[in-house]
PDB file of C-alpha atoms in Angstrom:
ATOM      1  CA  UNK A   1      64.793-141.022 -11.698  1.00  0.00           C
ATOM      2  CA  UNK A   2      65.114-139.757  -8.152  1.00  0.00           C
ATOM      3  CA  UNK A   3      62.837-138.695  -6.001  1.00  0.00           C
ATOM      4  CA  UNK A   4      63.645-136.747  -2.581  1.00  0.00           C
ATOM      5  CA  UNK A   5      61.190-136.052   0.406  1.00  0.00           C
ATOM      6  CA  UNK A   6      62.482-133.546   2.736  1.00  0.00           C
ATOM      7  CA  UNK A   7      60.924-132.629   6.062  1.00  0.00           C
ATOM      8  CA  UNK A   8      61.502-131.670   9.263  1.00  0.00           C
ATOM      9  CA  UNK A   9      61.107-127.501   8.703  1.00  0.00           C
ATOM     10  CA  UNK A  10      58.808-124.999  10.689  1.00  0.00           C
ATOM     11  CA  UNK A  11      58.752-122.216  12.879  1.00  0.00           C
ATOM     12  CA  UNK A  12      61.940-122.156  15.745  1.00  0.00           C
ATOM     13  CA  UNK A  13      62.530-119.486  17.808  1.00  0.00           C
ATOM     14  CA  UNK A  14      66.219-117.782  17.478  1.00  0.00           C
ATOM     15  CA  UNK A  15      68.790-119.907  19.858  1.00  0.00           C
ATOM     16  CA  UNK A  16      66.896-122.510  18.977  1.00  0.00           C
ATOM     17  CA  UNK A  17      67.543-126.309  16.861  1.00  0.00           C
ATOM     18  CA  UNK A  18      65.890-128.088  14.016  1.00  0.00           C
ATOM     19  CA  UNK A  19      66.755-131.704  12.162  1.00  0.00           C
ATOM     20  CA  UNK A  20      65.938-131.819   9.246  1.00  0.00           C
ATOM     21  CA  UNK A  21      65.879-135.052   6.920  1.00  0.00           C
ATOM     22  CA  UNK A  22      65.921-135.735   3.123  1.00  0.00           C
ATOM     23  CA  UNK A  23      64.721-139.678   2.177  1.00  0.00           C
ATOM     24  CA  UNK A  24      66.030-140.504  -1.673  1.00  0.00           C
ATOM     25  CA  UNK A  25      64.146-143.395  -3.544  1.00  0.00           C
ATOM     26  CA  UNK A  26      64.458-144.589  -7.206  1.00  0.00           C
ATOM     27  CA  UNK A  27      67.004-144.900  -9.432  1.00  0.00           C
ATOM     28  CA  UNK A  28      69.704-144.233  -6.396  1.00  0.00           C
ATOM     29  CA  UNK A  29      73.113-145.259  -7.765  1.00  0.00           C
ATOM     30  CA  UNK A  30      75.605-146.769  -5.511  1.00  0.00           C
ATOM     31  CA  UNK A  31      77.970-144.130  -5.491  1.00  0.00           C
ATOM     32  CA  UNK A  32      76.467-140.807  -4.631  1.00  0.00           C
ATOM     33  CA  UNK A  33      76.848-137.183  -3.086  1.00  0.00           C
ATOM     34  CA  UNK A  34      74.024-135.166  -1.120  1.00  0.00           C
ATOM     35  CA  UNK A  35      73.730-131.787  -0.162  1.00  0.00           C
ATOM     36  CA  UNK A  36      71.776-129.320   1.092  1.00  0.00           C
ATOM     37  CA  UNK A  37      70.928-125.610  -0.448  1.00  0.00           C
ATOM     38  CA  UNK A  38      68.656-122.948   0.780  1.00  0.00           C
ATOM     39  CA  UNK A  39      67.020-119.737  -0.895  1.00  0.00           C
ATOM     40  CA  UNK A  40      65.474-117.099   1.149  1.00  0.00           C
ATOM     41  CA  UNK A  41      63.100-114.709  -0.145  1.00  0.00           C
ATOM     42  CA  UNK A  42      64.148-112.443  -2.776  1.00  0.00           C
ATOM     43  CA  UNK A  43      67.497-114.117  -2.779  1.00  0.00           C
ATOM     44  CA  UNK A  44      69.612-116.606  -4.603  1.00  0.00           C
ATOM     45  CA  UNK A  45      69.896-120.340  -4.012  1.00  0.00           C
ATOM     46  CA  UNK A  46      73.015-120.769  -2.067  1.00  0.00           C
ATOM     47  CA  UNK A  47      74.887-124.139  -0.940  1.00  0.00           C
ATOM     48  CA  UNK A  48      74.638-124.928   2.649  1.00  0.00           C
ATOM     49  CA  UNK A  49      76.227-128.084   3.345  1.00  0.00           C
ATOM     50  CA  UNK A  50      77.467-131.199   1.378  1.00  0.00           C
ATOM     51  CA  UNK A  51      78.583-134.288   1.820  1.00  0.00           C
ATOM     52  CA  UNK A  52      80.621-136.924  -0.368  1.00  0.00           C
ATOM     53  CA  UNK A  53      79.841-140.128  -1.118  1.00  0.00           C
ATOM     54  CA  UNK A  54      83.304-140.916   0.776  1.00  0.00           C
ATOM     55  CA  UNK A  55      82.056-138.977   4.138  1.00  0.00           C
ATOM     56  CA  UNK A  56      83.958-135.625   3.796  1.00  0.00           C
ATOM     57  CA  UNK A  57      81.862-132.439   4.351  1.00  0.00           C
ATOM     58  CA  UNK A  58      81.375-129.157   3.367  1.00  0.00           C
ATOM     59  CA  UNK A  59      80.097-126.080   5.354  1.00  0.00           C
ATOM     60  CA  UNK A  60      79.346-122.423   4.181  1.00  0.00           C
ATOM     61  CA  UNK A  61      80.809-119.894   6.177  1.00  0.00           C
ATOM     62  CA  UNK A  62      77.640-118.017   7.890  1.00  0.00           C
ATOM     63  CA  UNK A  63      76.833-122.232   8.620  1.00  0.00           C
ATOM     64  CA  UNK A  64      79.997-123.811  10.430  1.00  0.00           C
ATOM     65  CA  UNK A  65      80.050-124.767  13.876  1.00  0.00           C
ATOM     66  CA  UNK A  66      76.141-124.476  14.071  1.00  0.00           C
ATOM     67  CA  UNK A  67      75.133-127.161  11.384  1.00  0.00           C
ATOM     68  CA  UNK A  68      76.151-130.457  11.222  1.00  0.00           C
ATOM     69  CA  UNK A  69      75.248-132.883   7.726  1.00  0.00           C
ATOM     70  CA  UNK A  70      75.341-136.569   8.125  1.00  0.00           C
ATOM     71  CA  UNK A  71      73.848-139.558   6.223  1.00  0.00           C
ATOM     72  CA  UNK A  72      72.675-142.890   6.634  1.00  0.00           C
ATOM     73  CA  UNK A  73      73.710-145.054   3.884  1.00  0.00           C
ATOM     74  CA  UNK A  74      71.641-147.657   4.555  1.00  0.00           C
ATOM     75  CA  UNK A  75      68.654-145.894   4.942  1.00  0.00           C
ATOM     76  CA  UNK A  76      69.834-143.188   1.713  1.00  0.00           C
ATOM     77  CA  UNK A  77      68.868-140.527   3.944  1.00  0.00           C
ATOM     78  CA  UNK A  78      69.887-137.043   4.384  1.00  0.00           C
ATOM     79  CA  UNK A  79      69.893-134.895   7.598  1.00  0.00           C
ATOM     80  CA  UNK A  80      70.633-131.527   8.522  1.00  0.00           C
ATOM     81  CA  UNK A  81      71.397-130.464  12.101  1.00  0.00           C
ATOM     82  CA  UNK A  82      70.353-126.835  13.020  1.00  0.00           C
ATOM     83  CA  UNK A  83      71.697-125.341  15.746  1.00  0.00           C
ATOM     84  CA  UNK A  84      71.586-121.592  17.294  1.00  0.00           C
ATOM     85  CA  UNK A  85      69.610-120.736  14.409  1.00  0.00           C
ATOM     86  CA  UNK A  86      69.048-117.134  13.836  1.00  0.00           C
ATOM     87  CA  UNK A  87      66.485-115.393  11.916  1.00  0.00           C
ATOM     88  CA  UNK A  88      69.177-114.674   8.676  1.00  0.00           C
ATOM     89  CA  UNK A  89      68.849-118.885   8.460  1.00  0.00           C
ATOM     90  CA  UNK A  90      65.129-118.152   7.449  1.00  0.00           C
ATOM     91  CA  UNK A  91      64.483-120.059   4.507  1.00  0.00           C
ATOM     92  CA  UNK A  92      63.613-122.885   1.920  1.00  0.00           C
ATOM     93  CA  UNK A  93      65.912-125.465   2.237  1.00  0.00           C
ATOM     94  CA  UNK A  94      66.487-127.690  -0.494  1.00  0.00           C
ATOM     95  CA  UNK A  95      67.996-131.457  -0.397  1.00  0.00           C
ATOM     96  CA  UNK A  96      70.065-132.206  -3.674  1.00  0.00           C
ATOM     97  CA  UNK A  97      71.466-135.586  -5.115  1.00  0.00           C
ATOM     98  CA  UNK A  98      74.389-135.668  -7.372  1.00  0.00           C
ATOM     99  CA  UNK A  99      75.568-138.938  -9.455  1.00  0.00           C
ATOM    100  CA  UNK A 100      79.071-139.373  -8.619  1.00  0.00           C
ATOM    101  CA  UNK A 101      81.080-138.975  -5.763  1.00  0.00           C
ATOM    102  CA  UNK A 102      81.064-135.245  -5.398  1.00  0.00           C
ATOM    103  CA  UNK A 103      78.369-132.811  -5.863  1.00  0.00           C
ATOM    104  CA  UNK A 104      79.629-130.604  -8.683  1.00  0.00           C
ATOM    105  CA  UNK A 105      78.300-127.738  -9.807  1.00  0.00           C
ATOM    106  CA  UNK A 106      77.163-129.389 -13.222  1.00  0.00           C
ATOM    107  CA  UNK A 107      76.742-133.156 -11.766  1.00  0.00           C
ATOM    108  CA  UNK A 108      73.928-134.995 -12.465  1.00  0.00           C
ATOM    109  CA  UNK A 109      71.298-134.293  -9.757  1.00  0.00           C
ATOM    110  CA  UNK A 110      67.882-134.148  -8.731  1.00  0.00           C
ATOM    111  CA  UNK A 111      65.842-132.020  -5.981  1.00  0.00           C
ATOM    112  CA  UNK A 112      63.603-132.081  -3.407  1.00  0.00           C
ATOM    113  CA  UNK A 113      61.041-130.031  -3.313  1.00  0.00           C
ATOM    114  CA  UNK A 114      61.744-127.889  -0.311  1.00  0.00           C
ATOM    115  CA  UNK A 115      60.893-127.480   3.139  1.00  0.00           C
ATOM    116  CA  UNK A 116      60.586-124.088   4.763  1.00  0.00           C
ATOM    117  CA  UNK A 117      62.557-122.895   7.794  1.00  0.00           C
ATOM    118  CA  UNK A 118      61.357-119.857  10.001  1.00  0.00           C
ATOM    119  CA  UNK A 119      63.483-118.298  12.705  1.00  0.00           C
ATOM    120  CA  UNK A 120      61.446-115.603  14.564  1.00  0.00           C
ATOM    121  CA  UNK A 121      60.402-114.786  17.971  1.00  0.00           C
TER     122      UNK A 121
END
């Protein structure tokens, strides 16, 4: 099994930046994808960002040019960088680990359990 530890949410004021970070442990194969996924309240889960196992990301729309995804191989860590946040990006955000190269829809995964993001003045 997996396990995932995300952290790095809170309370940021709109214009303003969060990191957040996502530390996998277990039964980590070598090759791997991450992402990360958010659900706000009374909404669906929705992908944010991913990231394959050979570097090359993927952005939503309402996301690009104000997050950035990276990871640290050697550390199997996860981040998420939040920039000019704005209260719409309110949410839980959710790390995800897919088996494989690619984070399909129906890959092999495992979740975090969620860290919550607040934009409000």
């Amino acid at each position: 099994q997996v396990q995932l530890v995300e952290s790095g949410g809170g309370l940021v004021q709109p214009g303003g930046s969060l990191r957040l970070s996502c530390a996998a442990s277990g039964s980590i194969f070598s090759i791997y994808a991450m992402g990360w996924y958010r659900q706000a309240p009374g909404k669906q889960r929705e992908l944010v960002a991913t990231i394959d196992y050979s570097g090359s990301t993927n952005y939503a729309g309402s996301v690009k040019g104000r997050f950035t995804i990276s990871r640290d191989y050697a550390k199997n860590t996860l981040y998420l960088q939040m920039n000019s946040l704005k209260p719409e990006d309110t949410a839980v955000y959710y790390c995800r680990w897919c088996e494989g190269s690619v984070c399909y829809v129906n890959a092999v995964d495992a979740w975090g359990q969620g860290t919550l993001v607040t934009v409000s003045s």
